[in-house]
Every structure is written in C-alpha cells, then in structure tokens.
CSV table of C-alpha atoms in Angstrom, one decimal:
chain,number,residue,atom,x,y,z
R,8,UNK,CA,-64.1,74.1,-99.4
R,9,UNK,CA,-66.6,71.8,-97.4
R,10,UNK,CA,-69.7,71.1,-99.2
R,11,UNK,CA,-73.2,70.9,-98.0
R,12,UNK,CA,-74.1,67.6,-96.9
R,13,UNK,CA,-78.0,67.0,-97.6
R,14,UNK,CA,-80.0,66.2,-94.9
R,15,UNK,CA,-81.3,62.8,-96.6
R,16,UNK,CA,-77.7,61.7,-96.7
R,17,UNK,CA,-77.1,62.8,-92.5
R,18,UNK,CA,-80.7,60.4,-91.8
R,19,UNK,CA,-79.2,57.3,-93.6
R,20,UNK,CA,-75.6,58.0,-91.5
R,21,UNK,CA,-77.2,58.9,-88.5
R,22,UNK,CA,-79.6,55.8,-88.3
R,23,UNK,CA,-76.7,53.7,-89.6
R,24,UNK,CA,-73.9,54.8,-87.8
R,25,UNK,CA,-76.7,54.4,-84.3
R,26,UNK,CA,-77.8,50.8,-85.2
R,27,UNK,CA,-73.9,49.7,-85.6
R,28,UNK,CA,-73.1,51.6,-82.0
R,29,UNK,CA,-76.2,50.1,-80.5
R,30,UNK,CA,-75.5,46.5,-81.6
R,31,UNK,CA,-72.1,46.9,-80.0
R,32,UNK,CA,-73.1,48.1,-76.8
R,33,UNK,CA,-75.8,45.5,-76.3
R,34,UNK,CA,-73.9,43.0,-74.8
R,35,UNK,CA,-72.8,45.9,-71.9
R,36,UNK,CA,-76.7,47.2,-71.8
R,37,UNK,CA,-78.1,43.7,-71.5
R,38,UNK,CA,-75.6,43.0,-68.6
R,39,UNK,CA,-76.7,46.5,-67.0
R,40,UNK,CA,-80.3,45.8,-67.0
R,41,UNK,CA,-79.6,42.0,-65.8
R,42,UNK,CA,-77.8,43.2,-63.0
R,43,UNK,CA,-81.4,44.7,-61.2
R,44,UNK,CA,-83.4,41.1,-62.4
R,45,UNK,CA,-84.1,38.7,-59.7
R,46,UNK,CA,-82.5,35.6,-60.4
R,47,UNK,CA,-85.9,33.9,-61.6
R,48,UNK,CA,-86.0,37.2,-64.0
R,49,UNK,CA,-83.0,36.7,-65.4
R,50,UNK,CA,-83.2,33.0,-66.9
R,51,UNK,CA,-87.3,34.2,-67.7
R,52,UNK,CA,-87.9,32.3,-71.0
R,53,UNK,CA,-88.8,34.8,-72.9
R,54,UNK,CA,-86.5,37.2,-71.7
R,55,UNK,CA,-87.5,40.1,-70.4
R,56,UNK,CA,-85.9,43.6,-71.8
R,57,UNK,CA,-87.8,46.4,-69.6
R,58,UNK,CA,-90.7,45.4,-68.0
R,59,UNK,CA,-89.3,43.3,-65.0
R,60,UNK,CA,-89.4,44.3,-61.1
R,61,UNK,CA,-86.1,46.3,-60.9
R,62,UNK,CA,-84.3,45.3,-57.8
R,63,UNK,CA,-80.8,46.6,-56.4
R,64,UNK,CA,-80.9,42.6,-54.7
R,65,UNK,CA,-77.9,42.3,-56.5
R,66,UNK,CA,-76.1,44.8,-55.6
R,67,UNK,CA,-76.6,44.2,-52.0
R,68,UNK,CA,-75.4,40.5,-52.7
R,69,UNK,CA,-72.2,41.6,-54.3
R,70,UNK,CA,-70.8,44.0,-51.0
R,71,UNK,CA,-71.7,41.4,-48.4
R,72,UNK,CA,-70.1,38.7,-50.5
R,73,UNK,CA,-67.2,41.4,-50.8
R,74,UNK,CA,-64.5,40.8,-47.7
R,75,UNK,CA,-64.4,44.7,-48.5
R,76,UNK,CA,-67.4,45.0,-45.9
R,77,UNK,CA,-65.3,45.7,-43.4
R,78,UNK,CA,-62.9,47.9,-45.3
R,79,UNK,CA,-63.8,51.0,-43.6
R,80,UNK,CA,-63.7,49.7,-40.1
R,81,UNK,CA,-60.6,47.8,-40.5
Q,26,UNK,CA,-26.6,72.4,-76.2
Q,27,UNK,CA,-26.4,69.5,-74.2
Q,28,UNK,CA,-22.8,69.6,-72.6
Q,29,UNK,CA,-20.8,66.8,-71.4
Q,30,UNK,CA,-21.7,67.4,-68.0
Q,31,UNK,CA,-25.2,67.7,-67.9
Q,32,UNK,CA,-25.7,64.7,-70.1
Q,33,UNK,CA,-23.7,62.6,-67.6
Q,34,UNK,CA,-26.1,64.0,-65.1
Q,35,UNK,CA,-29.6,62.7,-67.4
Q,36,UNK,CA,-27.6,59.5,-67.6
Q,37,UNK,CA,-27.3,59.1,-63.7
Q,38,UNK,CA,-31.3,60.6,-63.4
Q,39,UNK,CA,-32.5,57.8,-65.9
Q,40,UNK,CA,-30.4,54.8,-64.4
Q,41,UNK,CA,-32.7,54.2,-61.7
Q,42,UNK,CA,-35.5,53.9,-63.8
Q,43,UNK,CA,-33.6,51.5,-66.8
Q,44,UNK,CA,-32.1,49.6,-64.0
Q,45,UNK,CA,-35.4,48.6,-62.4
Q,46,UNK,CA,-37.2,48.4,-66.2
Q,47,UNK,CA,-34.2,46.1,-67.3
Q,48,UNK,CA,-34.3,44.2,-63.9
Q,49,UNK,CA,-38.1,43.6,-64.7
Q,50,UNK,CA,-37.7,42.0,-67.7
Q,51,UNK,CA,-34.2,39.8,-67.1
Q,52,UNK,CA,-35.1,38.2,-63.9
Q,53,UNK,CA,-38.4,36.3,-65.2
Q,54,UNK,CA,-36.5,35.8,-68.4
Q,55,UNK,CA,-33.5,34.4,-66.6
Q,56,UNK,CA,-35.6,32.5,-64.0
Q,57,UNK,CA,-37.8,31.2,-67.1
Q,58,UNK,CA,-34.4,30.3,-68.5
Q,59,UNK,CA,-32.9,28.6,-65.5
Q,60,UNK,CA,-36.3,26.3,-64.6
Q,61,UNK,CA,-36.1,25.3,-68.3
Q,62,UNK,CA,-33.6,23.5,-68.2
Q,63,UNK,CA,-34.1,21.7,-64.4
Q,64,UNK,CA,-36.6,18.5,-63.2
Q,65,UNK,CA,-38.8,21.1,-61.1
Q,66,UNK,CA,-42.1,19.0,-60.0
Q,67,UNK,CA,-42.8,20.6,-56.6
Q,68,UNK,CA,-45.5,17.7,-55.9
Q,69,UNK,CA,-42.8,15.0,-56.2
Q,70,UNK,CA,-40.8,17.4,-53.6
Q,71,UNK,CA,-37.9,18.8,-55.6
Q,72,UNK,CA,-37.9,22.5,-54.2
Q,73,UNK,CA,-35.2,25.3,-54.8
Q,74,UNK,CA,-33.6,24.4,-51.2
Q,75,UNK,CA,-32.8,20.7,-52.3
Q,76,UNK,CA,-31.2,21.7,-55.5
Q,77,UNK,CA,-33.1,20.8,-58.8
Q,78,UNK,CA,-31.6,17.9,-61.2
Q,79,UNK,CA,-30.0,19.5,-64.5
Q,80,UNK,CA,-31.9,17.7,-67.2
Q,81,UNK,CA,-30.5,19.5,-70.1
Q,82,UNK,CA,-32.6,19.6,-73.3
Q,83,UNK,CA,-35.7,17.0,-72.0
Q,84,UNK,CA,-38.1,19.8,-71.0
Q,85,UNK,CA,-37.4,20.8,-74.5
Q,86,UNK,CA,-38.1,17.9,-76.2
Q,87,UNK,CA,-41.2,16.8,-73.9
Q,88,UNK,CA,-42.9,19.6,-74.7
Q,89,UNK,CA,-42.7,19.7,-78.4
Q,90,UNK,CA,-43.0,15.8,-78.6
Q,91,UNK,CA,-46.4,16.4,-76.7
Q,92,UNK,CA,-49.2,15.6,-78.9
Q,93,UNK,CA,-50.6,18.6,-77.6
Q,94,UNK,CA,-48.1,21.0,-78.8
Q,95,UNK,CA,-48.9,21.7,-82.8
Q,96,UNK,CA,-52.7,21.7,-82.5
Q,97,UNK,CA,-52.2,24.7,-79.8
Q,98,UNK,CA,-49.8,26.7,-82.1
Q,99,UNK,CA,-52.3,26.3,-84.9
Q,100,UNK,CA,-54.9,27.4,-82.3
Q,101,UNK,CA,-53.0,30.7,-81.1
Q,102,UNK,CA,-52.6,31.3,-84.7
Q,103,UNK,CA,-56.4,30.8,-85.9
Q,104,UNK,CA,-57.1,33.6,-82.6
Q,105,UNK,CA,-54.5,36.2,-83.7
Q,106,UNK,CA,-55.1,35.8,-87.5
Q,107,UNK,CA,-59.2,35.4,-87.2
Q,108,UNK,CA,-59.2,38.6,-84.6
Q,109,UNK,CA,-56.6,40.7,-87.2
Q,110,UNK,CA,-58.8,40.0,-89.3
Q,111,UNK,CA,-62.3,40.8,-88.3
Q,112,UNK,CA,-61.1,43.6,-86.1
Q,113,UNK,CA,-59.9,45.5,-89.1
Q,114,UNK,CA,-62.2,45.1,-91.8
Q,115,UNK,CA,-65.2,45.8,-89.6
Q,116,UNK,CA,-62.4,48.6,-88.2
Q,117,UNK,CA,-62.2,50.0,-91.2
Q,118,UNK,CA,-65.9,50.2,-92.4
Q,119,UNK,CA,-67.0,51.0,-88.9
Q,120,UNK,CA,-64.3,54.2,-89.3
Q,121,UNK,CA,-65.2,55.1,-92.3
Q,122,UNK,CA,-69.1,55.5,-91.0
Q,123,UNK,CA,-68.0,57.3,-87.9
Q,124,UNK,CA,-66.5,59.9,-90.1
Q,125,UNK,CA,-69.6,60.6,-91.8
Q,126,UNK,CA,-71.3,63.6,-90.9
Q,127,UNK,CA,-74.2,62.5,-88.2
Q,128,UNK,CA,-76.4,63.7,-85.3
Q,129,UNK,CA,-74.7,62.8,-81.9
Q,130,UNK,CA,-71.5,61.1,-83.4
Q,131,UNK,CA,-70.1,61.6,-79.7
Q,132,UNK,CA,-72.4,59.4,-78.5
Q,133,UNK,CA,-72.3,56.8,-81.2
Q,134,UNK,CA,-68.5,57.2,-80.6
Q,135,UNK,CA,-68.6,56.0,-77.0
Q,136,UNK,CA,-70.7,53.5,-78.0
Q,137,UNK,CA,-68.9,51.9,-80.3
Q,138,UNK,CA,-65.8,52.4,-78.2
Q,139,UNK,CA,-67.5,51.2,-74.9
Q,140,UNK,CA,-66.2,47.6,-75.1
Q,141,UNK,CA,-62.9,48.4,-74.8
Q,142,UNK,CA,-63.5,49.6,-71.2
Q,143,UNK,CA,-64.7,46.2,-70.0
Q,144,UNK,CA,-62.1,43.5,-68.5
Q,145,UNK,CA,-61.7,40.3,-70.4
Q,146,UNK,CA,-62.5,38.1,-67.8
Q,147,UNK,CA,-65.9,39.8,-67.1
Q,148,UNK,CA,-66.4,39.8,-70.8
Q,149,UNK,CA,-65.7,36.4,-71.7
Q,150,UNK,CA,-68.5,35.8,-68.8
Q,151,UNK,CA,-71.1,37.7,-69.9
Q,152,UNK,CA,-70.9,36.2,-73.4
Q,153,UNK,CA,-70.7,32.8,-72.3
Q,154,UNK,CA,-73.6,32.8,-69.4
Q,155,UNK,CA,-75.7,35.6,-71.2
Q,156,UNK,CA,-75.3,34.8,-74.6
Q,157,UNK,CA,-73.7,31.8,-75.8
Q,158,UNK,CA,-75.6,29.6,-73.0
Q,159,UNK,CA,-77.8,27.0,-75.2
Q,160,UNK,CA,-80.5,27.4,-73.2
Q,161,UNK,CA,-80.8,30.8,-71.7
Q,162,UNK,CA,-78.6,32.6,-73.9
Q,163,UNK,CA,-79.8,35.5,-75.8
Q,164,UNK,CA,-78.6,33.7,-78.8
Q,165,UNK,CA,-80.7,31.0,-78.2
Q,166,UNK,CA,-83.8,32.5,-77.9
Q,167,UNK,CA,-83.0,34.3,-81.1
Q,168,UNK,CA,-82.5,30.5,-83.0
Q,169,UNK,CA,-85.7,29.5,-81.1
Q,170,UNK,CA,-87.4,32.8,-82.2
Q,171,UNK,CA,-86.7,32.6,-86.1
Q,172,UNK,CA,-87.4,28.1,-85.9
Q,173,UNK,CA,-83.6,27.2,-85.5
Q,174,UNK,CA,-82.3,24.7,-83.3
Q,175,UNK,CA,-80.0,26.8,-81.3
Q,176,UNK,CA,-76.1,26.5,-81.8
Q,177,UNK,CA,-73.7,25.3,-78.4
Q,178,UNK,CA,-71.2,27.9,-79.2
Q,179,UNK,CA,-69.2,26.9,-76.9
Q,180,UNK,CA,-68.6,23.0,-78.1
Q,181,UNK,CA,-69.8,23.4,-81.8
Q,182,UNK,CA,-67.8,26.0,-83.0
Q,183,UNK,CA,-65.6,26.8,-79.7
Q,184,UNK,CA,-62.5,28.8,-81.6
Q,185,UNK,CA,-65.2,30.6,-83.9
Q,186,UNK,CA,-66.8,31.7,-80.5
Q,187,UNK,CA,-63.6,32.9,-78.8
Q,188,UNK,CA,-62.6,35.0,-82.0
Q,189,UNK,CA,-66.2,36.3,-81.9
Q,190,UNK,CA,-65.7,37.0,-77.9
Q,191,UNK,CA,-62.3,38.7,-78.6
Q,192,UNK,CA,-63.3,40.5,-81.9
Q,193,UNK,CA,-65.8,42.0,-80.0
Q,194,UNK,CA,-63.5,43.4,-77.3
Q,195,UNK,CA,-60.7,44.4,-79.7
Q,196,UNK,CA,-62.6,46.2,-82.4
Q,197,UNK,CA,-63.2,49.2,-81.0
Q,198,UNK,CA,-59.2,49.5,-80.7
Q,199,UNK,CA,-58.5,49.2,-84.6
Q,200,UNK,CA,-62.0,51.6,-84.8
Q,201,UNK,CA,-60.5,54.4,-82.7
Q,202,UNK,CA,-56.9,54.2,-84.6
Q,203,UNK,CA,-58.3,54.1,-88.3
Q,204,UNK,CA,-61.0,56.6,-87.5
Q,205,UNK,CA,-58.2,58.8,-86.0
Q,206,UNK,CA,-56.3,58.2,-89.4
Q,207,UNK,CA,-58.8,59.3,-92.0
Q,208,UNK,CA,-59.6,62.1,-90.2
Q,209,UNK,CA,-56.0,63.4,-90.8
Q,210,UNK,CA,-57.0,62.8,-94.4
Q,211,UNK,CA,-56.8,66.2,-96.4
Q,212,UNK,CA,-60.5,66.2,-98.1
Q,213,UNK,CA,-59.1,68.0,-100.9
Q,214,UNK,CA,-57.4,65.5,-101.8
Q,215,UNK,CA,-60.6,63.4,-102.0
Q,216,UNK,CA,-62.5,66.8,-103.8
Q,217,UNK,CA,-59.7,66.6,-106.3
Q,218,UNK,CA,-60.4,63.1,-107.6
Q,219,UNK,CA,-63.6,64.1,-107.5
Q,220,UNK,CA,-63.7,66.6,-110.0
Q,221,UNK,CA,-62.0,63.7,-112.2
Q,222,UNK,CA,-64.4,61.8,-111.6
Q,223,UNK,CA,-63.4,58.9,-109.7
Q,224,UNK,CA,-65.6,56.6,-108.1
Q,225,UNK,CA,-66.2,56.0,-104.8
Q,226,UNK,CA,-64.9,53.2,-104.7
Q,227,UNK,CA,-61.6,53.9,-106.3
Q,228,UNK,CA,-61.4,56.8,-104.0
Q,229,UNK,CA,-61.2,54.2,-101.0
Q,230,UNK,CA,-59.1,51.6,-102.9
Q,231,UNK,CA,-56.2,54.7,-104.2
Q,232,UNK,CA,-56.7,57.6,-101.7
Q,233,UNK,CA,-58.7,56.5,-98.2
Q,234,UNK,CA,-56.4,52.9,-97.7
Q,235,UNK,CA,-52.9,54.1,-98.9
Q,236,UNK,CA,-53.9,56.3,-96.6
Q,237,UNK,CA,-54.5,54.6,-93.7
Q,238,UNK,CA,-52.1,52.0,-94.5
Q,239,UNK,CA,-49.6,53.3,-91.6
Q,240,UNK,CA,-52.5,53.0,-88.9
Q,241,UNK,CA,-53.6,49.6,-89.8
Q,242,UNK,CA,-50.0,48.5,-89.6
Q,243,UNK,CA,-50.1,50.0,-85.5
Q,244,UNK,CA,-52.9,48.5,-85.1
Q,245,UNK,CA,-51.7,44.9,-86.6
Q,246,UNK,CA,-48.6,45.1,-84.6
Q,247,UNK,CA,-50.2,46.2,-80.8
Q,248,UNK,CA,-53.1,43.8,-81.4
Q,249,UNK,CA,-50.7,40.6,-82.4
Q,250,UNK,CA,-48.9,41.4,-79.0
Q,251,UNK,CA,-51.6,41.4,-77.0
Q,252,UNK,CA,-53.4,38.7,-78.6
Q,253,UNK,CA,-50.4,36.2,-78.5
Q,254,UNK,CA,-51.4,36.5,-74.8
Q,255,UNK,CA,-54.8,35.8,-74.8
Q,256,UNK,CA,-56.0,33.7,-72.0
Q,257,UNK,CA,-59.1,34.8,-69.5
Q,258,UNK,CA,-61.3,34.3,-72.2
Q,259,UNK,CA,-60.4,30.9,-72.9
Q,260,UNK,CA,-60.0,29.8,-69.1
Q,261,UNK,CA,-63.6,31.3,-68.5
Q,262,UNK,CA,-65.6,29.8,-71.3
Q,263,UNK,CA,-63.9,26.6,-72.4
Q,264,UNK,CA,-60.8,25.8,-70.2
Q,265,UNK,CA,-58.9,24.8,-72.8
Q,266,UNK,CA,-61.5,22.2,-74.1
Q,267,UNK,CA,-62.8,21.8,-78.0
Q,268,UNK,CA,-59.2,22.5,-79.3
Q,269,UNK,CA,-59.2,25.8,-77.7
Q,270,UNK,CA,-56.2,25.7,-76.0
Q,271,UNK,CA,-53.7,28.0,-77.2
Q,272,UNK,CA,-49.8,28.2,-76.4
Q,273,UNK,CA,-50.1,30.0,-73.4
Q,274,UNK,CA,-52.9,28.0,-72.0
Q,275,UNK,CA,-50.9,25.1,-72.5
Q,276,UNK,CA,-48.3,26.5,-70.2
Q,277,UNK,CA,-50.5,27.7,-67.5
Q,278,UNK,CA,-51.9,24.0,-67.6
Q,279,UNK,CA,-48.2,22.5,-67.3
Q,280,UNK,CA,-47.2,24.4,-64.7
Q,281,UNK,CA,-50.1,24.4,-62.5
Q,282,UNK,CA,-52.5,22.2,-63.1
Q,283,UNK,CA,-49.6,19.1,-64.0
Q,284,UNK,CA,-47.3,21.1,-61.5
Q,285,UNK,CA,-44.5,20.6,-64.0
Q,286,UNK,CA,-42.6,24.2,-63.9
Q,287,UNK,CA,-40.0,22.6,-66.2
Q,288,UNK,CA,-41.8,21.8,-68.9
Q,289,UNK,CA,-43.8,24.8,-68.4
Q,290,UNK,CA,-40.9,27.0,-68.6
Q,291,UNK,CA,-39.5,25.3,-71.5
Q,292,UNK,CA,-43.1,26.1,-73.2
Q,293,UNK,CA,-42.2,29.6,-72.3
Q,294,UNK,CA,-39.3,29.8,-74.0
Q,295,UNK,CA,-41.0,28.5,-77.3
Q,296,UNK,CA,-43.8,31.0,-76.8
Q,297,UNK,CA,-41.0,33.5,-76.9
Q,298,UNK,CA,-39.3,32.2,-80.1
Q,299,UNK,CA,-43.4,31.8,-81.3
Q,300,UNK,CA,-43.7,35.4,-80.7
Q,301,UNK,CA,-40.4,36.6,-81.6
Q,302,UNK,CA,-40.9,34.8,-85.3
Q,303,UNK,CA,-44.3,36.4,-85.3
Q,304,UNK,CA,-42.9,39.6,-84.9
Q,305,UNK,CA,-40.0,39.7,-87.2
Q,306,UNK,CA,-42.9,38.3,-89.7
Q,307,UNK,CA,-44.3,41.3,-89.6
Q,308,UNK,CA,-41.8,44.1,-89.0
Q,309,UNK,CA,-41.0,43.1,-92.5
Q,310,UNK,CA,-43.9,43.5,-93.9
Q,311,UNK,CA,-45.2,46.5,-91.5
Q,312,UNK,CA,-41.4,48.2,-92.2
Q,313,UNK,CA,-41.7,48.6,-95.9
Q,314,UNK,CA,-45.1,50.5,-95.0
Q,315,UNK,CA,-43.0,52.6,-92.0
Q,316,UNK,CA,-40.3,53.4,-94.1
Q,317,UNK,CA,-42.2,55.3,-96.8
C-alpha cells in the first residue's frame, strides 16, 4: 500500500526537482530570449534577462539570409 | 507454424532490405579499406582514373608514428570516460528526484529532458558564444559578479569544457533511461526493508542500484557509441586546438584539411579497432550484468 506523502516533503521535491529542471534548461531559455535582442542588447554588459526591446529583427535576418526565400516560388 | 514455404517467402521479403543494410555498411568499410592501403593525395593529382600507387602498410605506420596520434586517443578517451561518468551519476540522482512525488513533474520532465532535442552543432555554439565567451559570456559575468577573474574555458580548461558541453547534452539520455528503470521498481520491495529498518541509504546501495544496474549498463553501452563519434562540438568551439582533438577529428583533419585520404583512411581503420576494443571492454563487463 502507498503511503501518504506529507506535504512538507512534496514542497522540498517540488522546489528541488524545479531548480534542477530550470538550471538545465537555461542554456535553451537564454538562447530563446537572445534570439529577440538587438545585437547591441545581446553583448549589453550587464546582461539583460527581461527588460530589453523585444524585436523579431532576427528572425527577419535569418529567412532573407535563408536561399529558402524563394522556396515557394521556385 | 511457420512451414517451409512461407519462411522461404519472409526470406525473399527481407532480402531486399539486408541486402541494401549490408551494402551500407560494406562499401564504406571496403572503400575505407581499399584507400588505406593506396598513396591517395588528390592535391598532388593522384585521382581514381590514374590508378593509385599500392603503398602497403605506410599509411599505417604514418599515422601511428604521428606525434599526434596517442595524445588524441587519450583525448577521445578523457570525452567518453568524463561524459560516462558525469552523465550517470548526475543521471542517477537526477532520476531518483524525478521519481519523487512533486507538483508538475511533467513539466520538470520536459525540462530536464529538453536538451536532448537540441543539435550538437547549435549546442556547442550557444555554449561557446553565450556562455563560455571570456568576455560576454554568461559565465563571465558570473566570475565578474562574485570578484573572480573570469576563466577562458575554451583554452584554460578546453577538454573540461567539451565534457561539460557534451554532459550537458547527453544527461538527459541516462535521466530518461534510469528514471524509466526505478519506476519499474516494485515499492514493496522498498516497504519491506523498511519495516526492517534499513536506511535510506542502504535501500539505494542494496535494492534501488542492483536494480537499475541493467539500465545503466544500456545507457553505458549507446552513450560509448555515440560518444566515440563525437565531433561538432569540438570543430565549433576549439577546432581541434588545446589538446582537444580526438581520434576522429584527427581523421577529418587528414583527409581534408592535409588532403591525405590515405592516411585518413588508415586512421579509420584504427578508430574501428579503437572502438571495436572499447566495445568488447565492455560487453564483458556489461554481459555478466545481462546475463543475470
């Protein structure tokens, strides 16, 4: 039979179990929000984690760059 | 019951398939072979229509002779054996914690799991420019934060940073595995050394690890494959440079870079015996845990 786990017990696994996940996923979060810095954002000393002028730049960058511009009209 | 007949007919359904699976693997093997053993600089203008000059063993020799050669077998081997390593004792405890009872353990799942979805070469890029960079790297301004002189990861301690870089990628592998492993755990078994009073720590050491022993052997065993292979992480961040060059970069840079495909080929063939020893290495050790 399963027994009843308290809920002090679930806190200490939740929070620890979140903090390991988070720290793990940084590295793919901090590339997310890097990806809508301006380029003078993105080398900002200090860095910046939220409060920069979100841009989709970027993105725009990447498909013109892309030779796959064109792939619809090929 | 199979009969005669239509097991002849499963035969002729599958051939197509093995032949083109067997085909796959001979004719690089074979052509790997073949080059080995020929003077094949395309640059000095020896090309397959001019008939390459047998050369016998030299390849052979050249390339083990190269002072090159035993400091990148000792790197490939510091990669695999550092990665093992980390990957499954952080693997282990990181299981261990996922199989806790927790609020949103789906979501702290695909968390932890999330770096196994990214490619290597984009990866080893984001932790070199966005990390490991001395002086925009989030590393950096972490040294410079808490008054340290911030570490070049990259030249300092270039094979630590590559295991770290791979680690990272490979961890949530041995995770998934060993987290799929206790859960098949019967807790009973775990209630029942409780109620004679075993500690927590013996509970891991006799019940959880015996347990999982068959797991961590997959995960040794898929992970050494792959990780005798490694190579966009080191062509991105160091190129080879700061003793980072491992067996297989070594070939890449003898074939193209010194546009030598005889030497390179030759380093082939070693990689193969490399891996090949590497494996038998472990099937003993990993069959005695199979067997059981």
């Amino acid at each position: 039979m399963a027994r009843a786990i308290t809920n002090n017990r679930k806190i200490i696994n939740t929070s620890a179990a979140w903090a390991v996940g988070l720290l793990i996923f940084f590295p793919i979060l901090w590339t997310i929000l890097t990806s809508f810095k301006s380029e003078a954002q993105a080398i900002n000393d200090p860095p910046i984690f939220f409060f920069f002028d979100w841009t989709l730049e970027n993105y725009g960058v990447v498909m013109e760059r892309s030779t796959c511009a064109s792939c619809g009209t090929r | 019951m199979a009969t005669e007949h239509s097991r002849s007919a499963a035969r002729m359904m599958m051939a197509p398939a093995v032949v083109l699976l067997l085909g796959w693997m001979l004719v690089p093997l074979m052509m790997t072979l073949f080059f080995s053993f020929k003077k094949y600089l395309p640059l000095r203008g020896d090309s397959m229509a001019n008939g390459l000059d047998w050369v016998g063993f030299d390849n052979y020799v050249r390339f083990i002779g190269s002072s090159s050669f035993w400091p990148s077998v000792q790197a490939t081997l510091i990669i695999v054996g550092g990665v093992l390593v980390i990957t499954i004792v952080l693997g282990v405890l990181l299981a261990l914690l996922l199989d806790q009872p927790m609020w949103g353990q789906g979501a702290v799942r695909i968390l932890v799991i999330s770096p196994f979805f990214v490619m290597p070469t984009v990866s080893a890029l984001v932790w070199k420019n966005m990390f490991m960079d001395p002086t925009n790297g989030l590393l950096a301004h972490l040294f410079i934060f808490f008054g340290a002189e911030p570490v070049q990861w990259l030249s300092q301690a270039s094979l630590q940073s590559i295991v770290m870089i791979v680690s990272w990628q490979w961890l949530p592998f041995a995770t998934l595995i060993l987290l799929t492993a206790i859960q098949s755990l019967d807790s009973e078994q775990l209630e029942a050394s409780e109620m004679d009073g075993a500690p927590k720590l013996k509970q891991f050491w006799y019940i959880i690890l015996p347990h999982m022993s068959r797991a961590i052997t997959v995960v040794v065993l898929i992970q050494t494959i792959f990780l005798l292979a490694v190579f966009a992480e080191i062509f991105v961040t160091t190129g080879g440079a700061f003793g980072t060059r491992t067996l297989t970069y070594l070939i890449f840079q003898r074939v193209l870079e010194s546009q030598n495909i005889g030497l390179g080929s030759a380093g082939g063939v070693y990689a193969i015996v490399l891996a090949n020893i590497v494996a038998i290495f472990l099937m003993r050790i990993v069959g005695k845990n199979l067997d059981k």
